[in-house]
Short mmCIF file of C-alpha atoms and ligand atoms in Angstrom, two decimals:
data_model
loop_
_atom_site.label_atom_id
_atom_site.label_comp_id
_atom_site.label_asym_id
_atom_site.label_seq_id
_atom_site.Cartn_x
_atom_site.Cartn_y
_atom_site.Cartn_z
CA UNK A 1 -18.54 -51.64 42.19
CA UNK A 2 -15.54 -51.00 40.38
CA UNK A 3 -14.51 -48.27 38.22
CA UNK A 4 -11.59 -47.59 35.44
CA UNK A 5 -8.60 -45.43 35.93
CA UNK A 6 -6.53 -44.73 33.16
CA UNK A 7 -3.34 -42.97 33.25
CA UNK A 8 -1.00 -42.31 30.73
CA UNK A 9 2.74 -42.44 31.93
CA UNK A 10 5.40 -40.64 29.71
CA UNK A 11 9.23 -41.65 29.64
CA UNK A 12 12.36 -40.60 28.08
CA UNK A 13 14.40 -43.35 25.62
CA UNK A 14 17.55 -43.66 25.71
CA UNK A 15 18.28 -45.09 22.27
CA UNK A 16 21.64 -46.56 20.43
CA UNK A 17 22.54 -45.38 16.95
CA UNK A 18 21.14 -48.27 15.66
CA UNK A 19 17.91 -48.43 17.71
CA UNK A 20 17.43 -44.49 16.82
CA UNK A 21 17.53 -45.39 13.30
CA UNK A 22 15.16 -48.19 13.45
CA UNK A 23 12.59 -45.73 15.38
CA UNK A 24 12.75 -43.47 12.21
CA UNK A 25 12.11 -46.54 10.08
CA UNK A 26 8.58 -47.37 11.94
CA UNK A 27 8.00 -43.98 11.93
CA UNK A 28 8.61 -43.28 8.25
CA UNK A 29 6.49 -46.57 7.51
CA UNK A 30 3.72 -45.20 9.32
CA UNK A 31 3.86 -42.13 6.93
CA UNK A 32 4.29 -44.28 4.04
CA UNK A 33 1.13 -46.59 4.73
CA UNK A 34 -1.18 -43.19 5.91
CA UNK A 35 0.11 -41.68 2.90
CA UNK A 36 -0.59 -45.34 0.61
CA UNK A 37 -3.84 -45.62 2.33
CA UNK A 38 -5.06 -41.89 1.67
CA UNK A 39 -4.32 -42.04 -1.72
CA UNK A 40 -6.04 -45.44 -2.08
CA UNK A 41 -9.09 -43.68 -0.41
CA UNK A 42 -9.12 -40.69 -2.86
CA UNK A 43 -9.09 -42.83 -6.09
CA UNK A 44 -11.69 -45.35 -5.13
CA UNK A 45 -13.95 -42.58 -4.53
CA UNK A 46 -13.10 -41.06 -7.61
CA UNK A 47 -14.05 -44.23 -9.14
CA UNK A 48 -16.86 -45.63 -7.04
CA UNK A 49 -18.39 -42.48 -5.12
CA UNK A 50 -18.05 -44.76 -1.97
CA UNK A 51 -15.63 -44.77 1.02
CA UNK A 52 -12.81 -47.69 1.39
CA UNK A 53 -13.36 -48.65 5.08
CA UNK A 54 -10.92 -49.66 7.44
CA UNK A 55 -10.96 -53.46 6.90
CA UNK A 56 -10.64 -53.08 3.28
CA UNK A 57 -7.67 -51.43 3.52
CA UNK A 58 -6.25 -54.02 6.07
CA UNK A 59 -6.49 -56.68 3.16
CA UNK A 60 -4.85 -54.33 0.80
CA UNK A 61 -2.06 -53.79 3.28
CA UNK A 62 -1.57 -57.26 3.65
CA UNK A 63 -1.19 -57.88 -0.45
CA UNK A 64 1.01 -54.31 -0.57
CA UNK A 65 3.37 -56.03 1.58
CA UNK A 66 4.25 -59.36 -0.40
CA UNK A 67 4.91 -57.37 -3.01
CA UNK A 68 8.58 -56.86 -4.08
CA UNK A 69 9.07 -52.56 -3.76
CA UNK A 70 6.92 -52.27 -0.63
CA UNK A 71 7.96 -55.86 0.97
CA UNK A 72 10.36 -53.64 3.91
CA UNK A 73 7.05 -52.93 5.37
CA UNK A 74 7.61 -56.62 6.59
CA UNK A 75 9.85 -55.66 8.50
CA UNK A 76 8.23 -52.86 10.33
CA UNK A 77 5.28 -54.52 13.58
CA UNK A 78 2.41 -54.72 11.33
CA UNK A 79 0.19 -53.74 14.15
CA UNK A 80 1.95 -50.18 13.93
CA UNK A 81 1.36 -50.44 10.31
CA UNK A 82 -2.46 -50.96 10.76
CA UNK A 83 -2.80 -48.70 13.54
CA UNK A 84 -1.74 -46.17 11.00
CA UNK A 85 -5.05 -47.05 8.59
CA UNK A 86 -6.71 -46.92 11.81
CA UNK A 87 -5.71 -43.16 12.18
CA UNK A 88 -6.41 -42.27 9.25
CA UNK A 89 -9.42 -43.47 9.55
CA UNK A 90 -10.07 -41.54 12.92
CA UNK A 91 -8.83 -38.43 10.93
CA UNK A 92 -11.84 -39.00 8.32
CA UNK A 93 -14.28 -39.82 10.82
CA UNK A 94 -13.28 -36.59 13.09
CA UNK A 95 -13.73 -34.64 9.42
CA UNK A 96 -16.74 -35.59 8.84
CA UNK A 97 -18.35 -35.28 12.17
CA UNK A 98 -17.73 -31.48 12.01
CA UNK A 99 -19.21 -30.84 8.42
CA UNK A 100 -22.22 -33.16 10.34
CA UNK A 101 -21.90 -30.04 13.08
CA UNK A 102 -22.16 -27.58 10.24
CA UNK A 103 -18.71 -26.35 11.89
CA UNK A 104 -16.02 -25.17 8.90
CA UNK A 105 -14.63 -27.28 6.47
CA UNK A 106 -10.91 -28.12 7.62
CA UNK A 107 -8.84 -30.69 8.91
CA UNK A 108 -9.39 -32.51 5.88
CA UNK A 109 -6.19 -35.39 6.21
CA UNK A 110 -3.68 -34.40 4.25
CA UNK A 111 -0.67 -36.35 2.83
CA UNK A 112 2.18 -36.31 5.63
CA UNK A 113 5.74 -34.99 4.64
CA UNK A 114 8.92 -36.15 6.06
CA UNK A 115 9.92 -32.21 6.81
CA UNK A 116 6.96 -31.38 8.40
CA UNK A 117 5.33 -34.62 10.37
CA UNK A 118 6.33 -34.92 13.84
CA UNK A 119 8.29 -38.78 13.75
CA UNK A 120 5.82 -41.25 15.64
CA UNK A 121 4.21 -44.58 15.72
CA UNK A 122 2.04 -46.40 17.63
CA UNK A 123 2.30 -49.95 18.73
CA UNK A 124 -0.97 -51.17 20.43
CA UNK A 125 0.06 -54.33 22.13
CA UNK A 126 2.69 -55.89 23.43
CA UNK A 127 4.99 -53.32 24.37
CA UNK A 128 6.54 -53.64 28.15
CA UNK A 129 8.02 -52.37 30.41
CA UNK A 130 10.60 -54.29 32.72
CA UNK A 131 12.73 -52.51 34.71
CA UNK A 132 15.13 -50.35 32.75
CA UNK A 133 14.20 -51.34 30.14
CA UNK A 134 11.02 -51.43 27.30
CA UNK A 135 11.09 -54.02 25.15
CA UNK A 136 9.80 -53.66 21.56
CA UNK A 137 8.51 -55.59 19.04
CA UNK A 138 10.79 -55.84 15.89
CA UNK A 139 13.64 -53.91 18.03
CA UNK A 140 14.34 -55.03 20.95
CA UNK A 141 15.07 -53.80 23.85
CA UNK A 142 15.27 -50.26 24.60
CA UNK A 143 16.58 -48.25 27.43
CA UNK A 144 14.20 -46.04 29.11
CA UNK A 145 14.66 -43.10 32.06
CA UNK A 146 12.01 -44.80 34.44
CA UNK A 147 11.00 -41.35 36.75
CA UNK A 148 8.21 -43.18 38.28
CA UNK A 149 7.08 -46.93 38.75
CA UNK A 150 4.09 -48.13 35.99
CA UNK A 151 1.06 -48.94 37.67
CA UNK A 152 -1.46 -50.80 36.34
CA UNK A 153 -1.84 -53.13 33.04
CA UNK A 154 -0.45 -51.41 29.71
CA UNK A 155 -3.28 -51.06 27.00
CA UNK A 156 -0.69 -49.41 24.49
CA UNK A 157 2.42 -47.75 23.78
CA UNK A 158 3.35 -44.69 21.78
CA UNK A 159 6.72 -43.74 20.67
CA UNK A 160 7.39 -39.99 19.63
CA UNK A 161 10.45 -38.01 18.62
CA UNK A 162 10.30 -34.28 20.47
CA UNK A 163 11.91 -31.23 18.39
CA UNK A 164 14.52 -31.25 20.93
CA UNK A 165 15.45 -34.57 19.32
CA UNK A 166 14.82 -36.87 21.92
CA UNK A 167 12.57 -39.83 21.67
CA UNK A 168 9.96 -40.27 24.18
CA UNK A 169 7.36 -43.13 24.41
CA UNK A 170 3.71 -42.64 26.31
CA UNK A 171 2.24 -45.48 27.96
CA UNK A 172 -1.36 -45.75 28.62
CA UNK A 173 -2.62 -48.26 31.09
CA UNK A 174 -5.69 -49.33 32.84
CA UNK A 175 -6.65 -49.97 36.98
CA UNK A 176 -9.37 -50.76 38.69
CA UNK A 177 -10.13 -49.37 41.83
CA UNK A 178 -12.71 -49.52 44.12
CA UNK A 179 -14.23 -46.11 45.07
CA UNK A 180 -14.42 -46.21 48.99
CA UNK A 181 -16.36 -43.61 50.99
CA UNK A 182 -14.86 -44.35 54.08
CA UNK A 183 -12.12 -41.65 54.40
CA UNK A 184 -13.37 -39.16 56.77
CA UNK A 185 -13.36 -35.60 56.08
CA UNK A 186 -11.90 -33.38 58.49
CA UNK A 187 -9.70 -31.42 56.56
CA UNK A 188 -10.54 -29.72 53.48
CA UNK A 189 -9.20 -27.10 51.09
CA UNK A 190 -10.54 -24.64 48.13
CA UNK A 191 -7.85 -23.89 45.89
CA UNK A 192 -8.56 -20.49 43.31
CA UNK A 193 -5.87 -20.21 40.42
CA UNK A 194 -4.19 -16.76 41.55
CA UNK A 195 -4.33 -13.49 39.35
CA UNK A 196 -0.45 -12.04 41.26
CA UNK A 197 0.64 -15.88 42.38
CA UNK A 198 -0.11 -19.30 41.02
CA UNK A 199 -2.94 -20.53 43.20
CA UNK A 200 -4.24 -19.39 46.69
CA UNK A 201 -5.46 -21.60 49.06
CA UNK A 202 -8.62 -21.24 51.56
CA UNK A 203 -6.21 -22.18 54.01
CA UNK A 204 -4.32 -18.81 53.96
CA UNK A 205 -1.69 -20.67 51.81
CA UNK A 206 -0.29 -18.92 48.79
CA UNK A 207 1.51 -21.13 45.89
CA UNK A 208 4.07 -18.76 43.90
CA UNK A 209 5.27 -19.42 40.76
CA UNK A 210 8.27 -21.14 41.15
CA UNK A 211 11.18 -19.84 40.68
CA UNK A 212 12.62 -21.61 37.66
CA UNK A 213 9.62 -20.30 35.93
CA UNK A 214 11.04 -16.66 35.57
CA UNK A 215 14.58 -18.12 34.36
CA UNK A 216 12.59 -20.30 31.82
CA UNK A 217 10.76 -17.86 29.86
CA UNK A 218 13.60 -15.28 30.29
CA UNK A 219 15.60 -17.58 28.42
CA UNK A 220 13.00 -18.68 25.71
CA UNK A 221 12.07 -15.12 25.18
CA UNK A 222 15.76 -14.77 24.08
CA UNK A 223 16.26 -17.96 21.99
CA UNK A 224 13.34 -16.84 20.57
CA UNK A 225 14.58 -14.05 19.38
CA UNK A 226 17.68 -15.42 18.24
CA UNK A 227 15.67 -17.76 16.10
CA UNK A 228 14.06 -14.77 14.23
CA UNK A 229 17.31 -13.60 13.22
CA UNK A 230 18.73 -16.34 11.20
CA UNK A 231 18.34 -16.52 8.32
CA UNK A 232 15.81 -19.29 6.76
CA UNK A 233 17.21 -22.48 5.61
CA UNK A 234 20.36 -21.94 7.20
CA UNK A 235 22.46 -24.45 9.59
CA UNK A 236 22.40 -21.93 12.10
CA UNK A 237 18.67 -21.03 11.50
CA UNK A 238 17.83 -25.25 12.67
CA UNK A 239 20.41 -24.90 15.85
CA UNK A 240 18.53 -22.09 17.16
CA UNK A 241 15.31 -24.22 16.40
CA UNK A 242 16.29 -27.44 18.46
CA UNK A 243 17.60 -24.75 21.26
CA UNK A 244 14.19 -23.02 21.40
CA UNK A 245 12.36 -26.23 21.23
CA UNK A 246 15.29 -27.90 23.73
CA UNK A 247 13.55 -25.29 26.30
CA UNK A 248 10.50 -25.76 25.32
CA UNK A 249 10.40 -29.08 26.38
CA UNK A 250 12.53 -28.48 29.66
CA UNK A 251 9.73 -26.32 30.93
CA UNK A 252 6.55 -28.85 30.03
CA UNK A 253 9.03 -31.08 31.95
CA UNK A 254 9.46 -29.30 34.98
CA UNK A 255 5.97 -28.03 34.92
CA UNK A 256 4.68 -31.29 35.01
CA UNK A 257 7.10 -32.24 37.64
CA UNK A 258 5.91 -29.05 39.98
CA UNK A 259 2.33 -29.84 39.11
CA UNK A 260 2.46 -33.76 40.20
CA UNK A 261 4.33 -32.60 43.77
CA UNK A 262 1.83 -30.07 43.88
CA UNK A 263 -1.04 -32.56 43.08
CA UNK A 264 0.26 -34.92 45.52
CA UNK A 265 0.57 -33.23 48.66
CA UNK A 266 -3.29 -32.03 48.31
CA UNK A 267 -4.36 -35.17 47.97
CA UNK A 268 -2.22 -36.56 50.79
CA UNK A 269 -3.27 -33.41 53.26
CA UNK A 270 -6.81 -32.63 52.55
CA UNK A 271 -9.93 -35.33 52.40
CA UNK A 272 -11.40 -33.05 50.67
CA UNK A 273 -10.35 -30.57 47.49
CA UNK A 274 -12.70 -28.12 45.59
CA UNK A 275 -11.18 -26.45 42.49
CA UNK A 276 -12.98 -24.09 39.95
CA UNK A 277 -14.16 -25.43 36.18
CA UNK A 278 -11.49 -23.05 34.45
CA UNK A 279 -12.15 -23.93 31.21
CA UNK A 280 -13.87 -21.07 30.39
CA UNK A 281 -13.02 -18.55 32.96
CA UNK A 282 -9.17 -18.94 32.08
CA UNK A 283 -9.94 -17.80 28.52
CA UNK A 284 -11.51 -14.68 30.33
CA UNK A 285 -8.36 -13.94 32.18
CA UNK A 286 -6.69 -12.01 29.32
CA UNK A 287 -5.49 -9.57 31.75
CA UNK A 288 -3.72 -11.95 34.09
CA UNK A 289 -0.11 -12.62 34.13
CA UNK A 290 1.42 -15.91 32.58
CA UNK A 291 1.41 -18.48 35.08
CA UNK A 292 2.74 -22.32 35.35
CA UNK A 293 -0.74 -23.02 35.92
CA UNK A 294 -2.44 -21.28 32.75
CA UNK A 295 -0.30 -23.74 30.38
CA UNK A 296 -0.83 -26.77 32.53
CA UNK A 297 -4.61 -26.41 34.62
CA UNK A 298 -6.11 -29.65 32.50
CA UNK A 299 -2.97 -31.49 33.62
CA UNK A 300 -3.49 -30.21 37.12
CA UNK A 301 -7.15 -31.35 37.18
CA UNK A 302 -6.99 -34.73 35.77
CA UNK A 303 -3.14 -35.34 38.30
CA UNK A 304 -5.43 -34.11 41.34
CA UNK A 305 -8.62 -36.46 39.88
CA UNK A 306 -6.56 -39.62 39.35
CA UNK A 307 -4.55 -39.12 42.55
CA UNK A 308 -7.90 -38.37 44.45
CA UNK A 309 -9.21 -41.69 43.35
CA UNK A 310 -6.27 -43.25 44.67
CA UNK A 311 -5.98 -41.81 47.94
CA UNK A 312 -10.08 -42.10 48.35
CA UNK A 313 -9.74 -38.34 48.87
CA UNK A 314 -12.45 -36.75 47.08
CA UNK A 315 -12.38 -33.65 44.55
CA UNK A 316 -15.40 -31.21 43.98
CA UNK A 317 -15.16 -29.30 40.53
CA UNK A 318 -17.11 -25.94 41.25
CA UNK A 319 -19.32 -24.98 38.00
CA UNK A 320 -18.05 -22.33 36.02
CA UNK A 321 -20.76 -20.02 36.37
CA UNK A 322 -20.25 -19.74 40.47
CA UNK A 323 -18.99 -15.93 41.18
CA UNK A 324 -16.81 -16.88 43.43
CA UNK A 325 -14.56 -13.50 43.30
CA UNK A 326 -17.64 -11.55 43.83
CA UNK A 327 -19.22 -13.27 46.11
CA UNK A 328 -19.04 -12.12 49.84
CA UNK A 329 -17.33 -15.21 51.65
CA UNK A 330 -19.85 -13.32 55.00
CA UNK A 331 -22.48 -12.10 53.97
CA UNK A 332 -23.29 -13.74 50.74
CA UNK A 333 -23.98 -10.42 48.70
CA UNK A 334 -22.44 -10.25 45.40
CA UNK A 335 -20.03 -7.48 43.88
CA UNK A 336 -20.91 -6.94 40.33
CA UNK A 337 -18.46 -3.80 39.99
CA UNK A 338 -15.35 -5.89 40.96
CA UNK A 339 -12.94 -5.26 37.87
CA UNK A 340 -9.52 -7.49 37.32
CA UNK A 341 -7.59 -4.96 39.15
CA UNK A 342 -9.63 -4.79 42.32
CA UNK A 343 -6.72 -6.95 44.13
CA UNK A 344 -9.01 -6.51 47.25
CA UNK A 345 -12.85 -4.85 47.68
CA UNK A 346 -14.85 -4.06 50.72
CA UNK A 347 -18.73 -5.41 50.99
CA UNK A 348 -21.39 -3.12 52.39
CA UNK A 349 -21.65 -5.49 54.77
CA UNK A 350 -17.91 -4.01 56.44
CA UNK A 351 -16.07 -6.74 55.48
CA UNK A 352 -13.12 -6.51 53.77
CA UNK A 353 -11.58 -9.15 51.31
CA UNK A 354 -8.22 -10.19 49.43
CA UNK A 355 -9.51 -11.00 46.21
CA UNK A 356 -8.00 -14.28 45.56
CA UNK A 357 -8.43 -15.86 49.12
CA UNK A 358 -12.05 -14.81 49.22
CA UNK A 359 -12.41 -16.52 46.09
CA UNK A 360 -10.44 -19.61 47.86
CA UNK A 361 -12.69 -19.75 50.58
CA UNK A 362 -15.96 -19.63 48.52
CA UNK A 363 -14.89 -22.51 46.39
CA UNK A 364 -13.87 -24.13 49.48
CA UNK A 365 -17.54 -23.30 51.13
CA UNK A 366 -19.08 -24.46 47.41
CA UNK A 367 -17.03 -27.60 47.68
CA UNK A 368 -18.35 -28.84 51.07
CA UNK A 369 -21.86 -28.00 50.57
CA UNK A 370 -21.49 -30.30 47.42
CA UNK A 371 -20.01 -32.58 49.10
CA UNK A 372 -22.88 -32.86 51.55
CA UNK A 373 -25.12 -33.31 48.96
CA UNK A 374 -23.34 -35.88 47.94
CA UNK A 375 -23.44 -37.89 51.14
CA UNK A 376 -27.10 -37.00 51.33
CA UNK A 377 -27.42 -38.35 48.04
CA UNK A 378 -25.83 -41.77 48.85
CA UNK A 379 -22.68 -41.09 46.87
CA UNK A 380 -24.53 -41.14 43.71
CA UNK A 381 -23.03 -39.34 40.78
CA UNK A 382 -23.48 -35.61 40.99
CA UNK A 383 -22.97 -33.30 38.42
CA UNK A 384 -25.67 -30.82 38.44
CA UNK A 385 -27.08 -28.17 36.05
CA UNK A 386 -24.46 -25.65 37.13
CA UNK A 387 -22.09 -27.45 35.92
CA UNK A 388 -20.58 -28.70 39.77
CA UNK A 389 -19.41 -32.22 40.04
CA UNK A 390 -18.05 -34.32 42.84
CA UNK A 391 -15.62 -37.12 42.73
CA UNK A 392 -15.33 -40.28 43.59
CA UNK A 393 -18.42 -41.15 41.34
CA UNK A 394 -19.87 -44.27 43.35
CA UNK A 395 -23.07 -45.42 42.47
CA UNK A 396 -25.98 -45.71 45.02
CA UNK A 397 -26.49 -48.48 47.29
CA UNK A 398 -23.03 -49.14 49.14
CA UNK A 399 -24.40 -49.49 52.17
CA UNK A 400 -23.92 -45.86 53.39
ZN1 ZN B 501 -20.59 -8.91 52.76
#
């Protein structure tokens, strides 16, 4: 039994004049054929009352290109060119599920403009990667900062311009793995995102922020508030914009960075790893100081479920309803009148607790009772009403 992995690698270009220039072309064709294709959407309905589909438009972009004004687009991939009807046809299709939803009435597409659109384009096959170097269809080959080795067979390429300037392209590609259930677990590890430092461990650990972190936002408070004082539309107004957005990008960078390390080492450590469900708790958190982690916990979870996968460690995702902060790690009472301040609280039961690593130990407790279930269960995919759910997902009946 085999199961899918997908993982989407992101690299920096380094482009030539010439290649740079070519990049805005594809990118600037997209926008022409989204903004072609909406229009040619609009007006049919206008005419018809009915919807010009996706294939449709294909043909049309076929005849749009032997004729004379529009026949550049020939020289653009013309799978970049259709994947931008098929975009636009996501767009319309995303639309219309929400007015389905009765949710409000936005996100309507819109035409694109060359001021506002972020330059990108999407080439769906036969972009790769050897060695230094990705090679293009139409362009070439282009030189790229390879961080870490591709793994895995390439199901796509996008290429995207950041407002730092730089051009960046995101590879997605596919692996199969085979679950295995024979690591043992001995070691094991609940890890509770921190309200004073990043994360605390059930092992006593404590992750602080690093220290870049404090340096970063220093720094971006102040371009920041250089930015607000230039005046709009002027030269100096759009230097203070790439040097905001410059940072910006240097901090998603090195957060990413930490949060791989980090990501890495639990896997390699610990068999197993319980973490919370923060999705909703984090928007609860008001109160709590900006961490690395706040920006970046999806990343974190879906680094430490890849990697887990890989190293045939396994991950438990607690439920977010589980009090872990006011439960009593001994005696199992719970705490209703802990408040975000309480940094520590004392049970009836005489025990006293540091917040964050009684919280760490409970998810760590939650984790390997899961767990157990899980082995009890065969292996067989749990995700229960709480919301828990255990990882690697095997499927009943590998002979364990
Ligand atoms: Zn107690």
């Amino acid at each position: 039994m085999t199961r899918t992995i997908q993982t989407t690698y992101r690299y920096r270009l380094n482009l030539t004049a010439e290649q740079e220039a070519q990049f805005r072309r594809f990118a600037g064709a997209r926008r022409f054929v989204w903004n072609w294709a909406l229009e040619r959407k609009r007006e049919h309905f206008k005419q018809t009352g009915k919807t010009l589909g996706f294939n449709a438009l294909c043909v049309e972009l076929t005849r749009l290109k032997q004729e004379p004004n529009t026949a550049w687009l020939r020289e653009m991939d013309s799978q970049s060119l259709q994947q931008a009807l098929r975009d636009l046809d996501s767009a319309y299709q995303h639309f219309f599920r929400r007015v389905r939803k009765g949710e409000k009435k936005k996100g309507f597409p819109t035409f694109k403009s060359r001021k506002t659109d972020t330059p990108r384009f999407r080439i769906p096959q036969r972009v790769t990667l050897d060695g230094a170097f990705v090679s293009i269809p139409k362009i070439g080959l282009v030189r790229v900062v390879l961080h870490r080795p591709l793994e895995g067979i390439t199901k796509g390429a996008t290429f995207k311009q950041e407002a730092c300037g730089h051009w960046y392209i995101s590879i997605v590609t596919e692996q199969q793995v085979v679950p295995r259930t024979d690591r043992p677990v001995r070691t094991h590890i609940g890890v509770d995102v921190g309200l004073k430092s990043l994360a605390v461990c059930s092992t006593g650990e404590t992750i602080d922020n690093p220290r870049w972190y404090r340096t970063q936002t220093r720094k971006l408070r102040r371009a920041q508030k250089a930015l607000s004082r230039k005046v709009k539309g002027s030269s100096n107004r759009n230097k203070a914009r790439v040097a905001v957005a410059r940072l910006h990008q240097k901090v998603k960078n090195q957060r990413s960075d930490f949060l791989h390390k980090l990501s890495t080492r639990l896997v390699r450590q610990f068999d197993l790893i319980s973490i919370e469900d923060l999705r909703v708790r984090g928007l609860a958190r008001t109160k709590r100081a900006k961490s690395v982690l706040d920006a970046g916990w999806g990343m974190f979870r879906s680094m430490l479920t890849y990697k887990a996968d890989r190293n045939n460690s396994y991950l438990m995702t607690i439920g977010r309803f589980y009090p872990s902060t006011k439960l009593c790690g001994s005696c199992g009472a719970i705490n209703d009148d802990l408040t975000l301040s309480d940094r520590g609280w004392t049970c009836a039961c005489g025990v006293h607790h540091d917040r964050d690593l009684n919280a760490a130990h409970n998810i760590d407790l939650k984790g390997k009772r899961l767990f157990e279930q899980m082995v009890a269960a065969g292996y067989a995919e749990t995700e229960n009403a709480c919301g828990d759910s255990a990882s690697p997902i095997v499927t009943v009946g590998t002979g364990r």
